Short mmCIF file of C-alpha atoms in Angstrom, two decimals:
data_model
loop_
_atom_site.label_atom_id
_atom_site.label_comp_id
_atom_site.label_asym_id
_atom_site.label_seq_id
_atom_site.Cartn_x
_atom_site.Cartn_y
_atom_site.Cartn_z
CA MET A 1 129.72 144.90 118.21
CA SER A 2 126.84 146.82 119.16
CA THR A 3 124.25 145.80 121.75
CA ILE A 4 121.59 145.39 119.00
CA GLU A 5 123.93 143.21 116.84
CA LYS A 6 124.69 140.98 119.94
CA ILE A 7 121.19 140.47 120.77
CA GLN A 8 120.26 139.70 117.04
CA GLU A 9 123.10 137.07 117.10
CA GLU A 10 121.87 135.48 120.47
CA LEU A 11 118.35 135.41 118.88
CA ASP A 12 119.57 133.80 115.64
CA VAL A 13 121.35 131.04 117.61
CA LEU A 14 118.11 130.47 119.68
CA ILE A 15 116.18 130.15 116.63
CA GLN A 16 118.48 127.63 115.20
CA GLU A 17 118.34 125.64 118.45
CA THR A 18 114.67 125.46 118.56
CA LYS A 19 114.36 124.35 114.84
CA LYS A 20 110.68 123.37 114.07
CA HIS A 21 109.79 120.03 112.58
CA GLU A 22 106.79 118.81 110.71
CA ILE A 23 104.50 115.86 110.73
CA ILE A 24 103.94 114.89 107.14
CA LEU A 25 100.83 112.65 106.56
CA HIS A 26 100.95 110.46 103.41
CA ASN A 27 98.23 109.44 101.27
CA ASP A 28 97.01 105.89 101.44
CA ASP A 29 94.05 103.77 99.92
CA VAL A 30 93.08 102.33 103.23
CA ASN A 31 91.63 105.04 105.49
CA SER A 32 88.35 106.92 104.91
CA PHE A 33 88.24 110.70 104.54
CA ASP A 34 86.19 110.44 108.02
CA PHE A 35 88.68 108.36 109.77
CA VAL A 36 91.54 110.72 108.81
CA ILE A 37 89.61 113.67 109.69
CA ASP A 38 88.74 112.49 113.22
CA SER A 39 92.35 111.22 113.69
CA LEU A 40 93.71 114.68 113.03
CA VAL A 41 91.18 116.25 115.32
CA ASP A 42 92.05 113.88 118.17
CA VAL A 43 95.74 113.76 117.69
CA CYS A 44 96.90 116.86 116.28
CA GLU A 45 94.20 119.13 117.95
CA HIS A 46 92.88 120.41 114.45
CA THR A 47 89.57 122.00 114.06
CA LEU A 48 87.03 120.23 111.84
CA GLU A 49 87.73 122.53 109.00
CA GLN A 50 91.70 122.23 109.35
CA ALA A 51 91.36 118.51 109.45
CA GLU A 52 89.08 118.41 106.32
CA GLN A 53 91.50 120.66 104.61
CA CYS A 54 94.54 118.51 105.14
CA SER A 55 92.73 115.33 104.30
CA ILE A 56 91.90 116.84 100.77
CA LEU A 57 95.46 117.87 100.42
CA VAL A 58 96.74 114.45 101.22
CA HIS A 59 94.27 112.92 98.93
CA HIS A 60 95.12 115.34 95.79
CA LYS A 61 98.73 116.06 96.43
CA GLY A 62 99.87 112.72 98.16
CA LYS A 63 101.04 114.33 101.52
CA CYS A 64 100.56 117.28 103.54
CA ALA A 65 102.17 118.91 106.75
CA VAL A 66 99.66 118.39 109.44
CA LYS A 67 101.52 119.55 112.45
CA THR A 68 104.60 121.77 113.02
CA GLY A 69 106.56 122.21 116.35
CA GLU A 70 109.46 120.84 118.45
CA TYR A 71 110.35 117.30 117.95
CA LYS A 72 109.40 116.16 121.44
CA ASP A 73 105.89 117.43 120.85
CA LEU A 74 105.42 116.04 117.46
CA GLU A 75 107.04 112.35 118.35
CA PRO A 76 104.31 111.07 120.52
CA ARG A 77 101.63 112.49 118.10
CA CYS A 78 103.15 110.94 114.96
CA SER A 79 103.54 107.53 116.92
CA LYS A 80 99.79 107.75 117.70
CA LEU A 81 99.01 108.48 114.04
CA LEU A 82 101.11 105.51 113.07
CA GLU A 83 99.42 103.31 115.80
CA LEU A 84 95.87 104.34 114.17
CA GLY A 85 97.26 102.94 110.91
CA LEU A 86 97.95 106.37 109.17
CA SER A 87 101.05 106.82 107.00
CA ALA A 88 103.12 109.75 108.77
CA GLU A 89 106.44 110.72 109.31
CA ILE A 90 108.52 113.76 110.94
CA ILE A 91 110.83 115.79 109.13
#
């Protein structure tokens, strides 16, 4: 096995070990657009534009991935969204 092949194999393993997860925000009939937008800005560190686009996608599509990353970073964010009364899950 060449050095390049070995490095590529090690890189592939590393990528698999740091598999990314997503917080999925689901639509509900309770929370206002403004509340959802403010929550995404505060909890997920979205820009105002990102939060607005996500809230529109959630409204029309029923759900949207609002944050991607490692599970240990996403878990407290998802918990905060749930505490705020939003419907979210990590996949």
